[in-house]
Structures are given as C-alpha cells and as structure tokens.
PDB file of C-alpha atoms and ligand atoms in Angstrom:
ATOM      1  CA  UNK A   1     119.910  24.109 134.276  1.00 41.00           C
ATOM      2  CA  UNK A   2     119.126  21.399 136.605  1.00 42.00           C
ATOM      3  CA  UNK A   3     121.400  20.691 139.430  1.00 42.00           C
ATOM      4  CA  UNK A   4     123.325  17.486 138.791  1.00 44.00           C
ATOM      5  CA  UNK A   5     126.181  16.364 140.943  1.00 41.00           C
ATOM      6  CA  UNK A   6     128.243  15.502 137.878  1.00 53.00           C
ATOM      7  CA  UNK A   7     130.466  17.693 136.541  1.00 64.00           C
ATOM      8  CA  UNK A   8     129.805  19.391 132.701  1.00 71.00           C
ATOM      9  CA  UNK A   9     130.599  17.274 130.052  1.00 85.00           C
ATOM     10  CA  UNK A  10     130.295  18.625 126.648  1.00 95.00           C
ATOM     11  CA  UNK A  11     130.447  16.549 123.067  1.00 96.00           C
ATOM     12  CA  UNK A  12     132.815  16.526 120.710  1.00 97.00           C
ATOM     13  CA  UNK A  13     131.086  18.660 118.386  1.00 98.00           C
ATOM     14  CA  UNK A  14     130.597  21.658 121.110  1.00 98.00           C
ATOM     15  CA  UNK A  15     134.419  21.224 121.828  1.00 97.00           C
ATOM     16  CA  UNK A  16     135.618  21.466 117.980  1.00 98.00           C
ATOM     17  CA  UNK A  17     133.219  24.025 117.188  1.00 98.00           C
ATOM     18  CA  UNK A  18     134.068  26.395 120.161  1.00 98.00           C
ATOM     19  CA  UNK A  19     137.705  26.355 119.332  1.00 98.00           C
ATOM     20  CA  UNK A  20     137.297  26.404 115.253  1.00 98.00           C
ATOM     21  CA  UNK A  21     135.091  29.891 116.127  1.00 98.00           C
ATOM     22  CA  UNK A  22     137.905  31.010 118.567  1.00 98.00           C
ATOM     23  CA  UNK A  23     140.295  30.369 115.661  1.00 98.00           C
ATOM     24  CA  UNK A  24     138.309  31.871 113.038  1.00 98.00           C
ATOM     25  CA  UNK A  25     137.610  35.067 114.768  1.00 98.00           C
ATOM     26  CA  UNK A  26     141.600  35.018 115.855  1.00 98.00           C
ATOM     27  CA  UNK A  27     142.609  34.907 112.452  1.00 98.00           C
ATOM     28  CA  UNK A  28     140.215  37.403 111.004  1.00 98.00           C
ATOM     29  CA  UNK A  29     141.168  40.049 113.834  1.00 98.00           C
ATOM     30  CA  UNK A  30     144.840  39.591 113.805  1.00 97.00           C
ATOM     31  CA  UNK A  31     146.020  37.541 110.660  1.00 97.00           C
ATOM     32  CA  UNK A  32     144.141  38.449 107.568  1.00 97.00           C
ATOM     33  CA  UNK A  33     143.957  41.472 105.902  1.00 96.00           C
ATOM     34  CA  UNK A  34     140.319  42.676 106.340  1.00 95.00           C
ATOM     35  CA  UNK A  35     138.290  42.169 102.913  1.00 93.00           C
ATOM     36  CA  UNK A  36     141.300  40.247 101.608  1.00 95.00           C
ATOM     37  CA  UNK A  37     140.326  36.814  99.666  1.00 94.00           C
ATOM     38  CA  UNK A  38     141.472  34.881 102.944  1.00 97.00           C
ATOM     39  CA  UNK A  39     139.447  36.970 105.170  1.00 97.00           C
ATOM     40  CA  UNK A  40     136.423  35.972 103.097  1.00 96.00           C
ATOM     41  CA  UNK A  41     137.472  32.487 103.029  1.00 96.00           C
ATOM     42  CA  UNK A  42     137.942  32.564 106.962  1.00 98.00           C
ATOM     43  CA  UNK A  43     134.399  34.405 107.150  1.00 97.00           C
ATOM     44  CA  UNK A  44     132.686  31.452 105.037  1.00 97.00           C
ATOM     45  CA  UNK A  45     134.704  28.725 107.211  1.00 98.00           C
ATOM     46  CA  UNK A  46     133.423  30.486 110.237  1.00 98.00           C
ATOM     47  CA  UNK A  47     130.015  30.762 109.106  1.00 98.00           C
ATOM     48  CA  UNK A  48     129.587  27.156 108.245  1.00 98.00           C
ATOM     49  CA  UNK A  49     131.180  26.326 111.569  1.00 98.00           C
ATOM     50  CA  UNK A  50     128.753  28.294 113.157  1.00 98.00           C
ATOM     51  CA  UNK A  51     125.831  26.992 111.337  1.00 98.00           C
ATOM     52  CA  UNK A  52     126.951  23.223 112.316  1.00 98.00           C
ATOM     53  CA  UNK A  53     126.724  24.493 116.245  1.00 98.00           C
ATOM     54  CA  UNK A  54     123.308  25.915 115.542  1.00 98.00           C
ATOM     55  CA  UNK A  55     121.844  22.824 114.132  1.00 98.00           C
ATOM     56  CA  UNK A  56     123.521  21.049 116.936  1.00 98.00           C
ATOM     57  CA  UNK A  57     121.612  22.927 119.202  1.00 98.00           C
ATOM     58  CA  UNK A  58     118.524  21.515 118.005  1.00 98.00           C
ATOM     59  CA  UNK A  59     119.636  17.807 117.391  1.00 98.00           C
ATOM     60  CA  UNK A  60     122.572  17.131 119.389  1.00 97.00           C
ATOM     61  CA  UNK A  61     122.786  15.761 123.382  1.00 97.00           C
ATOM     62  CA  UNK A  62     120.762  17.136 126.019  1.00 95.00           C
ATOM     63  CA  UNK A  63     123.670  19.791 127.589  1.00 95.00           C
ATOM     64  CA  UNK A  64     124.184  21.074 123.819  1.00 97.00           C
ATOM     65  CA  UNK A  65     120.681  21.745 123.035  1.00 97.00           C
ATOM     66  CA  UNK A  66     119.230  25.299 123.100  1.00 98.00           C
ATOM     67  CA  UNK A  67     116.377  23.712 125.658  1.00 97.00           C
ATOM     68  CA  UNK A  68     119.226  23.212 128.062  1.00 96.00           C
ATOM     69  CA  UNK A  69     120.053  26.962 128.342  1.00 97.00           C
ATOM     70  CA  UNK A  70     117.313  28.941 127.440  1.00 97.00           C
ATOM     71  CA  UNK A  71     118.257  32.624 127.222  1.00 97.00           C
ATOM     72  CA  UNK A  72     116.266  33.829 130.573  1.00 96.00           C
ATOM     73  CA  UNK A  73     116.936  37.571 132.447  1.00 96.00           C
ATOM     74  CA  UNK A  74     115.148  36.245 135.113  1.00 97.00           C
ATOM     75  CA  UNK A  75     117.398  33.122 135.509  1.00 96.00           C
ATOM     76  CA  UNK A  76     120.429  35.191 135.018  1.00 96.00           C
ATOM     77  CA  UNK A  77     119.301  37.357 138.143  1.00 97.00           C
ATOM     78  CA  UNK A  78     118.923  34.425 140.183  1.00 96.00           C
ATOM     79  CA  UNK A  79     121.977  33.553 139.458  1.00 96.00           C
ATOM     80  CA  UNK A  80     123.734  36.722 140.479  1.00 96.00           C
ATOM     81  CA  UNK A  81     121.906  36.633 143.419  1.00 96.00           C
ATOM     82  CA  UNK A  82     123.463  33.275 144.221  1.00 94.00           C
ATOM     83  CA  UNK A  83     126.781  34.502 143.562  1.00 94.00           C
ATOM     84  CA  UNK A  84     126.256  37.647 145.905  1.00 95.00           C
ATOM     85  CA  UNK A  85     125.164  34.835 148.439  1.00 95.00           C
ATOM     86  CA  UNK A  86     127.795  32.716 148.186  1.00 91.00           C
ATOM     87  CA  UNK A  87     125.670  29.511 146.806  1.00 90.00           C
ATOM     88  CA  UNK A  88     127.483  27.491 144.503  1.00 86.00           C
ATOM     89  CA  UNK A  89     125.178  25.907 141.944  1.00 85.00           C
ATOM     90  CA  UNK A  90     125.759  23.066 139.503  1.00 85.00           C
ATOM     91  CA  UNK A  91     124.591  23.373 136.013  1.00 90.00           C
ATOM     92  CA  UNK A  92     124.000  20.575 133.443  1.00 89.00           C
ATOM     93  CA  UNK A  93     124.557  23.048 130.429  1.00 94.00           C
ATOM     94  CA  UNK A  94     125.911  26.917 130.244  1.00 96.00           C
ATOM     95  CA  UNK A  95     124.822  28.748 133.494  1.00 95.00           C
ATOM     96  CA  UNK A  96     121.966  31.385 133.219  1.00 96.00           C
ATOM     97  CA  UNK A  97     124.426  34.215 133.021  1.00 96.00           C
ATOM     98  CA  UNK A  98     126.737  32.480 130.507  1.00 96.00           C
ATOM     99  CA  UNK A  99     123.879  31.600 128.497  1.00 97.00           C
ATOM    100  CA  UNK A 100     122.773  35.194 127.877  1.00 98.00           C
ATOM    101  CA  UNK A 101     126.609  35.711 126.825  1.00 98.00           C
ATOM    102  CA  UNK A 102     126.972  32.615 124.318  1.00 98.00           C
ATOM    103  CA  UNK A 103     123.261  34.007 122.734  1.00 98.00           C
ATOM    104  CA  UNK A 104     125.171  37.365 122.823  1.00 98.00           C
ATOM    105  CA  UNK A 105     128.082  36.128 120.972  1.00 98.00           C
ATOM    106  CA  UNK A 106     126.341  33.967 118.592  1.00 98.00           C
ATOM    107  CA  UNK A 107     124.126  37.029 117.373  1.00 98.00           C
ATOM    108  CA  UNK A 108     126.960  39.317 117.260  1.00 98.00           C
ATOM    109  CA  UNK A 109     128.789  36.718 115.044  1.00 98.00           C
ATOM    110  CA  UNK A 110     125.375  36.574 112.787  1.00 98.00           C
ATOM    111  CA  UNK A 111     125.654  40.452 112.229  1.00 98.00           C
ATOM    112  CA  UNK A 112     129.486  39.893 111.097  1.00 98.00           C
ATOM    113  CA  UNK A 113     128.857  37.522 109.042  1.00 98.00           C
ATOM    114  CA  UNK A 114     125.685  38.813 107.244  1.00 97.00           C
ATOM    115  CA  UNK A 115     127.599  42.246 106.660  1.00 97.00           C
ATOM    116  CA  UNK A 116     130.781  40.387 105.551  1.00 96.00           C
ATOM    117  CA  UNK A 117     128.438  38.136 103.401  1.00 95.00           C
ATOM    118  CA  UNK A 118     126.867  41.387 102.097  1.00 94.00           C
ATOM    119  CA  UNK A 119     130.080  43.202 101.160  1.00 94.00           C
ATOM    120  CA  UNK A 120     131.830  40.059  99.885  1.00 92.00           C
ATOM    121  CA  UNK A 121     129.081  38.543  97.582  1.00 83.00           C
ATOM    122  CA  UNK A 122     129.809  35.339  95.947  1.00 61.00           C
ATOM    123  CA  UNK A 123     132.479  33.182  97.752  1.00 62.00           C
ATOM    124  CA  UNK A 124     135.801  33.876  96.429  1.00 52.00           C
ATOM    125  CA  UNK A 125     136.719  32.250  93.021  1.00 57.00           C
ATOM    126  CA  UNK A 126     133.250  32.763  91.851  1.00 56.00           C
ATOM    127  CA  UNK A 127     133.362  36.564  92.091  1.00 49.00           C
ATOM    128  CA  UNK A 128     135.489  38.338  89.827  1.00 45.00           C
ATOM    129  CA  UNK A 129     136.687  40.911  92.652  1.00 47.00           C
ATOM    130  CA  UNK A 130     137.974  38.571  94.990  1.00 44.00           C
ATOM    131  CA  UNK A 131     140.682  36.393  92.958  1.00 43.00           C
ATOM    132  CA  UNK A 132     143.678  36.980  95.563  1.00 44.00           C
ATOM    133  CA  UNK A 133     143.718  40.592  95.187  1.00 43.00           C
ATOM    134  CA  UNK A 134     142.595  42.529  98.760  1.00 46.00           C
ATOM    135  CA  UNK A 135     139.287  44.450  98.106  1.00 47.00           C
ATOM    136  CA  UNK A 136     139.907  46.821 100.572  1.00 48.00           C
ATOM    137  CA  UNK A 137     141.596  49.042  98.222  1.00 44.00           C
ATOM    138  CA  UNK A 138     138.917  50.660  95.580  1.00 46.00           C
ATOM    139  CA  UNK A 139     139.101  51.192  92.083  1.00 45.00           C
ATOM    140  CA  UNK A 140     139.084  55.024  92.423  1.00 45.00           C
ATOM    141  CA  UNK A 141     141.790  56.428  90.499  1.00 47.00           C
ATOM    142  CA  UNK A 142     144.805  57.137  92.661  1.00 44.00           C
ATOM    143  CA  UNK A 143     147.621  59.744  91.455  1.00 47.00           C
ATOM    144  CA  UNK A 144     150.359  57.776  90.475  1.00 45.00           C
ATOM    145  CA  UNK A 145     152.526  59.486  92.853  1.00 46.00           C
ATOM    146  CA  UNK A 146     150.487  58.714  95.893  1.00 44.00           C
ATOM    147  CA  UNK A 147     152.265  56.881  98.682  1.00 47.00           C
ATOM    148  CA  UNK A 148     150.759  54.199 100.201  1.00 47.00           C
ATOM    149  CA  UNK A 149     149.046  55.523 103.036  1.00 49.00           C
ATOM    150  CA  UNK A 150     147.343  57.998 100.953  1.00 46.00           C
ATOM    151  CA  UNK A 151     146.107  55.001  98.578  1.00 43.00           C
ATOM    152  CA  UNK A 152     144.736  53.295 101.532  1.00 45.00           C
ATOM    153  CA  UNK A 153     142.922  56.685 102.850  1.00 45.00           C
ATOM    154  CA  UNK A 154     141.655  57.095  99.218  1.00 41.00           C
ATOM    155  CA  UNK A 155     140.268  53.233  99.243  1.00 44.00           C
ATOM    156  CA  UNK A 156     138.557  53.946 102.829  1.00 46.00           C
ATOM    157  CA  UNK A 157     137.103  57.257 101.446  1.00 41.00           C
ATOM    158  CA  UNK A 158     135.511  55.588  98.706  1.00 44.00           C
ATOM    159  CA  UNK A 159     134.465  52.728 101.111  1.00 43.00           C
ATOM    160  CA  UNK A 160     132.760  55.071 103.000  1.00 40.00           C
ATOM    161  CA  UNK A 161     131.038  56.598 100.626  1.00 39.00           C
ATOM    162  CA  UNK A 162     130.546  53.716  98.197  1.00 43.00           C
ATOM    163  CA  UNK A 163     127.855  50.841  98.768  1.00 48.00           C
ATOM    164  CA  UNK A 164     130.183  49.557 101.431  1.00 61.00           C
ATOM    165  CA  UNK A 165     129.938  52.238 103.493  1.00 88.00           C
ATOM    166  CA  UNK A 166     127.142  51.195 105.787  1.00 93.00           C
ATOM    167  CA  UNK A 167     127.715  47.636 105.780  1.00 95.00           C
ATOM    168  CA  UNK A 168     131.296  48.246 106.608  1.00 95.00           C
ATOM    169  CA  UNK A 169     130.456  50.378 109.600  1.00 97.00           C
ATOM    170  CA  UNK A 170     127.811  47.766 111.302  1.00 98.00           C
ATOM    171  CA  UNK A 171     130.650  44.932 110.368  1.00 98.00           C
ATOM    172  CA  UNK A 172     133.289  47.242 112.361  1.00 97.00           C
ATOM    173  CA  UNK A 173     131.064  47.842 115.152  1.00 98.00           C
ATOM    174  CA  UNK A 174     129.977  44.529 115.509  1.00 98.00           C
ATOM    175  CA  UNK A 175     133.502  43.422 115.463  1.00 98.00           C
ATOM    176  CA  UNK A 176     134.266  45.705 118.338  1.00 98.00           C
ATOM    177  CA  UNK A 177     131.148  44.610 120.309  1.00 98.00           C
ATOM    178  CA  UNK A 178     132.273  41.321 119.827  1.00 98.00           C
ATOM    179  CA  UNK A 179     135.814  41.683 121.326  1.00 98.00           C
ATOM    180  CA  UNK A 180     134.179  43.347 124.270  1.00 98.00           C
ATOM    181  CA  UNK A 181     132.088  39.998 124.552  1.00 98.00           C
ATOM    182  CA  UNK A 182     134.952  37.700 124.411  1.00 98.00           C
ATOM    183  CA  UNK A 183     136.778  39.604 127.151  1.00 98.00           C
ATOM    184  CA  UNK A 184     133.655  39.459 129.447  1.00 98.00           C
ATOM    185  CA  UNK A 185     133.421  35.743 128.254  1.00 98.00           C
ATOM    186  CA  UNK A 186     136.637  34.792 129.454  1.00 98.00           C
ATOM    187  CA  UNK A 187     136.608  36.804 132.401  1.00 98.00           C
ATOM    188  CA  UNK A 188     133.108  34.836 133.220  1.00 96.00           C
ATOM    189  CA  UNK A 189     134.969  31.803 132.707  1.00 96.00           C
ATOM    190  CA  UNK A 190     137.830  32.607 134.826  1.00 97.00           C
ATOM    191  CA  UNK A 191     135.568  33.907 137.826  1.00 96.00           C
ATOM    192  CA  UNK A 192     133.325  30.919 137.585  1.00 94.00           C
ATOM    193  CA  UNK A 193     136.356  28.783 137.730  1.00 94.00           C
ATOM    194  CA  UNK A 194     137.237  30.386 140.716  1.00 94.00           C
ATOM    195  CA  UNK A 195     134.180  30.190 142.112  1.00 92.00           C
ATOM    196  CA  UNK A 196     133.811  26.479 141.566  1.00 90.00           C
ATOM    197  CA  UNK A 197     137.272  25.720 142.577  1.00 90.00           C
ATOM    198  CA  UNK A 198     137.545  23.783 139.261  1.00 90.00           C
ATOM    199  CA  UNK A 199     139.062  24.683 135.603  1.00 93.00           C
ATOM    200  CA  UNK A 200     135.995  25.147 133.599  1.00 94.00           C
ATOM    201  CA  UNK A 201     137.992  25.271 130.219  1.00 94.00           C
ATOM    202  CA  UNK A 202     139.401  21.922 130.966  1.00 94.00           C
ATOM    203  CA  UNK A 203     135.647  20.766 129.687  1.00 94.00           C
ATOM    204  CA  UNK A 204     136.590  22.369 126.513  1.00 96.00           C
ATOM    205  CA  UNK A 205     139.600  20.265 125.856  1.00 94.00           C
ATOM    206  CA  UNK A 206     139.835  17.201 124.229  1.00 91.00           C
ATOM    207  CA  UNK A 207     139.192  14.058 127.114  1.00 83.00           C
ATOM    208  CA  UNK A 208     138.292  17.102 129.381  1.00 77.00           C
ATOM    209  CA  UNK A 209     134.982  17.220 131.156  1.00 61.00           C
TER     210      UNK A 209
HETATM  211  C1  HEM B 301     134.966  37.277 113.335  1.00 78.98           C
HETATM  212  C2  HEM B 301     135.198  37.230 112.166  1.00 78.98           C
HETATM  213  C3  HEM B 301     135.646  38.562 111.856  1.00 78.98           C
HETATM  214  C4  HEM B 301     136.386  39.811 112.065  1.00 78.98           C
HETATM  215  C5  HEM B 301     137.121  39.921 113.412  1.00 78.98           C
HETATM  216  C6  HEM B 301     136.399  40.498 110.972  1.00 78.98           C
HETATM  217  C7  HEM B 301     137.192  42.021 111.041  1.00 78.98           C
HETATM  218  C8  HEM B 301     137.041  42.867 109.961  1.00 78.98           C
HETATM  219  C9  HEM B 301     137.679  44.443 110.266  1.00 78.98           C
HETATM  220  C10 HEM B 301     138.330  44.750 111.167  1.00 78.98           C
HETATM  221  C11 HEM B 301     137.175  44.658 108.927  1.00 78.98           C
HETATM  222  C12 HEM B 301     137.720  46.152 108.455  1.00 78.98           C
HETATM  223  C13 HEM B 301     136.765  47.477 108.766  1.00 78.98           C
HETATM  224  C14 HEM B 301     135.873  47.277 107.645  1.00 78.98           C
HETATM  225  O1  HEM B 301     136.485  47.739 106.425  1.00 78.98           O
HETATM  226  O2  HEM B 301     134.413  47.411 107.580  1.00 78.98           O
HETATM  227  C15 HEM B 301     136.760  44.087 108.128  1.00 78.98           C
HETATM  228  C16 HEM B 301     136.559  44.038 106.766  1.00 78.98           C
HETATM  229  C17 HEM B 301     135.888  43.164 105.923  1.00 78.98           C
HETATM  230  N1  HEM B 301     135.369  42.280 106.083  1.00 78.98           N
HETATM  231 FE1  HEM B 301     135.294  41.132 108.249  1.00 78.98          FE
HETATM  232  N2  HEM B 301     135.472  40.043 109.821  1.00 78.98           N
HETATM  233  C18 HEM B 301     135.421  39.126 110.094  1.00 78.98           C
HETATM  234  C19 HEM B 301     134.459  38.261 109.668  1.00 78.98           C
HETATM  235  C20 HEM B 301     134.087  38.514 107.949  1.00 78.98           C
HETATM  236  C21 HEM B 301     133.261  37.583 107.427  1.00 78.98           C
HETATM  237  C22 HEM B 301     132.309  36.289 108.035  1.00 78.98           C
HETATM  238  C23 HEM B 301     133.000  38.053 105.909  1.00 78.98           C
HETATM  239  C24 HEM B 301     132.429  37.781 104.994  1.00 78.98           C
HETATM  240  C25 HEM B 301     132.220  36.050 104.439  1.00 78.98           C
HETATM  241  C26 HEM B 301     133.927  39.598 106.224  1.00 78.98           C
HETATM  242  C27 HEM B 301     134.249  40.204 105.278  1.00 78.98           C
HETATM  243  C28 HEM B 301     134.586  41.435 105.186  1.00 78.98           C
HETATM  244  C29 HEM B 301     134.828  42.212 103.999  1.00 78.98           C
HETATM  245  C30 HEM B 301     134.116  42.007 102.458  1.00 78.98           C
HETATM  246  C31 HEM B 301     135.633  43.297 104.700  1.00 78.98           C
HETATM  247  C32 HEM B 301     135.877  44.722 103.636  1.00 78.98           C
HETATM  248  C33 HEM B 301     135.342  45.458 104.052  1.00 78.98           C
HETATM  249  C34 HEM B 301     135.460  47.094 103.073  1.00 78.98           C
HETATM  250  O3  HEM B 301     135.978  46.577 102.033  1.00 78.98           O
HETATM  251  O4  HEM B 301     135.055  47.918 103.781  1.00 78.98           O
HETATM  252  N3  HEM B 301     134.482  39.468 107.660  1.00 78.98           N
HETATM  253  N4  HEM B 301     136.472  42.659 108.992  1.00 78.98           N
HETATM  254  C1  HEM B 302     137.467  34.122 120.266  1.00 78.98           C
HETATM  255  C2  HEM B 302     137.484  33.918 121.373  1.00 78.98           C
HETATM  256  C3  HEM B 302     136.095  33.074 122.116  1.00 78.98           C
HETATM  257  C4  HEM B 302     134.668  33.002 121.531  1.00 78.98           C
HETATM  258  C5  HEM B 302     134.423  33.457 120.281  1.00 78.98           C
HETATM  259  C6  HEM B 302     133.948  32.138 122.408  1.00 78.98           C
HETATM  260  C7  HEM B 302     132.859  31.811 122.372  1.00 78.98           C
HETATM  261  C8  HEM B 302     132.165  31.023 123.070  1.00 78.98           C
HETATM  262  C9  HEM B 302     130.994  30.155 122.839  1.00 78.98           C
HETATM  263  C10 HEM B 302     130.343  30.707 121.787  1.00 78.98           C
HETATM  264  C11 HEM B 302     130.726  29.404 123.877  1.00 78.98           C
HETATM  265  C12 HEM B 302     129.396  28.632 123.720  1.00 78.98           C
HETATM  266  C13 HEM B 302     129.885  27.097 123.843  1.00 78.98           C
HETATM  267  C14 HEM B 302     128.748  26.682 122.885  1.00 78.98           C
HETATM  268  O1  HEM B 302     127.389  26.329 123.643  1.00 78.98           O
HETATM  269  O2  HEM B 302     128.886  25.589 121.854  1.00 78.98           O
HETATM  270  C15 HEM B 302     131.879  29.042 124.770  1.00 78.98           C
HETATM  271  C16 HEM B 302     131.775  28.379 125.762  1.00 78.98           C
HETATM  272  C17 HEM B 302     132.909  28.474 126.387  1.00 78.98           C
HETATM  273  N1  HEM B 302     134.179  28.624 126.219  1.00 78.98           N
HETATM  274 FE1  HEM B 302     135.041  30.131 124.727  1.00 78.98          FE
HETATM  275  N2  HEM B 302     135.048  31.481 123.562  1.00 78.98           N
HETATM  276  C18 HEM B 302     136.181  32.076 123.098  1.00 78.98           C
HETATM  277  C19 HEM B 302     137.258  31.939 123.724  1.00 78.98           C
HETATM  278  C20 HEM B 302     137.608  31.099 124.755  1.00 78.98           C
HETATM  279  C21 HEM B 302     138.785  30.912 125.288  1.00 78.98           C
HETATM  280  C22 HEM B 302     140.029  31.434 125.474  1.00 78.98           C
HETATM  281  C23 HEM B 302     138.588  30.270 126.472  1.00 78.98           C
HETATM  282  C24 HEM B 302     139.601  29.801 127.847  1.00 78.98           C
HETATM  283  C25 HEM B 302     139.865  30.766 129.014  1.00 78.98           C
HETATM  284  C26 HEM B 302     137.106  29.820 126.669  1.00 78.98           C
HETATM  285  C27 HEM B 302     136.485  28.844 127.574  1.00 78.98           C
HETATM  286  C28 HEM B 302     135.166  28.596 127.425  1.00 78.98           C
HETATM  287  C29 HEM B 302     134.448  27.771 128.298  1.00 78.98           C
HETATM  288  C30 HEM B 302     134.907  27.424 129.268  1.00 78.98           C
HETATM  289  C31 HEM B 302     133.251  27.496 127.645  1.00 78.98           C
HETATM  290  C32 HEM B 302     132.266  26.912 128.279  1.00 78.98           C
HETATM  291  C33 HEM B 302     131.678  27.471 129.369  1.00 78.98           C
HETATM  292  C34 HEM B 302     130.300  26.938 130.320  1.00 78.98           C
HETATM  293  O3  HEM B 302     131.171  25.947 130.782  1.00 78.98           O
HETATM  294  O4  HEM B 302     129.075  27.193 130.202  1.00 78.98           O
HETATM  295  N3  HEM B 302     136.544  30.437 125.542  1.00 78.98           N
HETATM  296  N4  HEM B 302     133.140  30.174 124.082  1.00 78.98           N
END
C-alpha cells in the first residue's frame, strides 16, 4: 500500500501456499476425475492450505496481512488512474487492483470448497461412498446393455435431479468463474510486470523478491 523504494518480498508461507493452491486447482481441473476420491482428497488439501494462508493474513508478516491490501474499490480506481496517467507506484503488498483479484479468487475458492465438501460429506475413508470408487456415477439402475456414455448420462441426470444437483451446479459455475479469474490474474501479473519492467513472478519463487 505504502510507497516504498524496496522491491516486494513474499515470505515462504505466502510463496508455498500460492503454488500449492495453484497445483491443487490444476490437479482438480485436469487430472482427477470430478467427484472421485482423489478429487475430494485434493479438495480437502486445498481447503487446509487456504485456511493456513487466511490465518497468515492475520498473524503473518506485514506484507502478508489483510491490512496491507484491504479490498478497496476506491483505491483500485485510483490505481487505474495511475496506470492510464503512466504513473508508476510501488506497493508493499498487492496493488489495490491485485488485492480485489486476490479476494475474488479466495472467495470463489471458498464457494468451491463449501459446495464440494457439502457434496462429498465426510473425508474419504470415513464416508462409505468414497472408498476409492468415483462418486459421479450414481447408484441409479442402469440397463445392463447401456454403453459407457449412456451410463455417464444416467449418472449426470440423476445428479441433476438428486440432492447434489444445485450444489453441483454452483460448484461447476464457481469453477468456471475461477478459471476466468485465473486468466485475468495471470494477465494482470504480465501487464504489471511489463509496466514496472520487472518480473513480479520472480518474487513468488524461492529466493526471489
Ligand atoms: C478448485 C478446485 C476444484 C476444481 C477445479 C473442481 C472441479 C470440479 C468439476 C469440474 C466438477 C464436475 C462438475 C459437477 O459435477 O458439479 C466437480 C465435481 C465435484 N467436486 Fe470438485 N473441484 C474442485 C474442488 C473441490 C473440492 C474442494 C471438493 C470437496 C472437498 C470437491 C468435490 C467435488 C464433488 C464431490 C464433485 C461431484 C459432484 C457430482 O457428483 O455431481 N471439489 N469438481
Ligand atoms: C491456479 C492458478 C493460480 C491461482 C489460483 C493464483 C492465485 C493467487 C493468489 C490467491 C494470490 C495472492 C497471494 C497471497 O497473498 O497469498 C496470487 C498472487 C500472485 N500470483 Fe498467482 N495464482 C495462480 C497462478 C499464477 C501463475 C501461473 C503465476 C505466474 C505468472 C502467478 C503469479 C502470481 C504473482 C506474481 C502474485 C503476486 C502478485 C503481486 O505481486 O501482488 N500466479 N495468486
């Protein structure tokens, strides 16, 4: 927030939680099968990492604290004016526009986690339905001759009508919103790095900053 001549520094907890969150999102987006035991395990790990980062926002070093990057549309507008006027400003933590993005990403992750946990119930191993088997396919009777696609369709239909329906829909919508936010986030990092003529991503790497 406050202009300082020094470059931004992130402590190891911020760096570690950043890349662990990114990895978990990537894993659940492209590797694990939606709703499978692995998906849910990665989901719980994501929840734990996010909880650690949010705790760090209250007890961590100055740059990591929420107080260093309050959500402020007014300051975000001022930052946009700085950009359009070509004014270069240094911020000790996330710049005010970046701060809005950070809260948007965290908020969206919380919705994804809340709906995911609500659908999954107890952690895998404690709930009977998660003993390794994917849960996306329902127990609805599927004709023996049904092909794989028909079986999946039947599972999805049941999911839409069953109790996972609205939760699943919110989960999926929030996931799509998250993808859009991540693209904007990476775009913002590239844009601001060019503007400041230094690679902001380096500050998120071990030893960087
Ligand atoms: C950012 C990380 C995540 C991504 C990218 C993601 C992605 C998805 C997608 C695309 C689906 C399929 C859409 C649907 O059926 O609703 C899905 C389903 C599901 N996800 Fe996630 N998910 C994430 C986190 C979580 C978490 C944290 C949990 C729980 C701890 C979770 C539990 C589930 C469950 C149980 C389903 C199955 C829904 C159903 O059977 O209809 N997910 N996820
Ligand atoms: C799934 C993908 C990603 C997610 C969910 C994500 C999310 C976030 C979040 C929540 C923060 C705030 C960090 C904190 O205060 O704890 C952040 C900061 C940051 N992220 Fe990402 N990120 C992702 C991918 C990336 C990638 C691929 C890059 C590399 C270009 C990147 C570069 C950065 C940088 C440089 C910051 C600090 C911005 C600043 O200097 O204010 N992120 N990201």
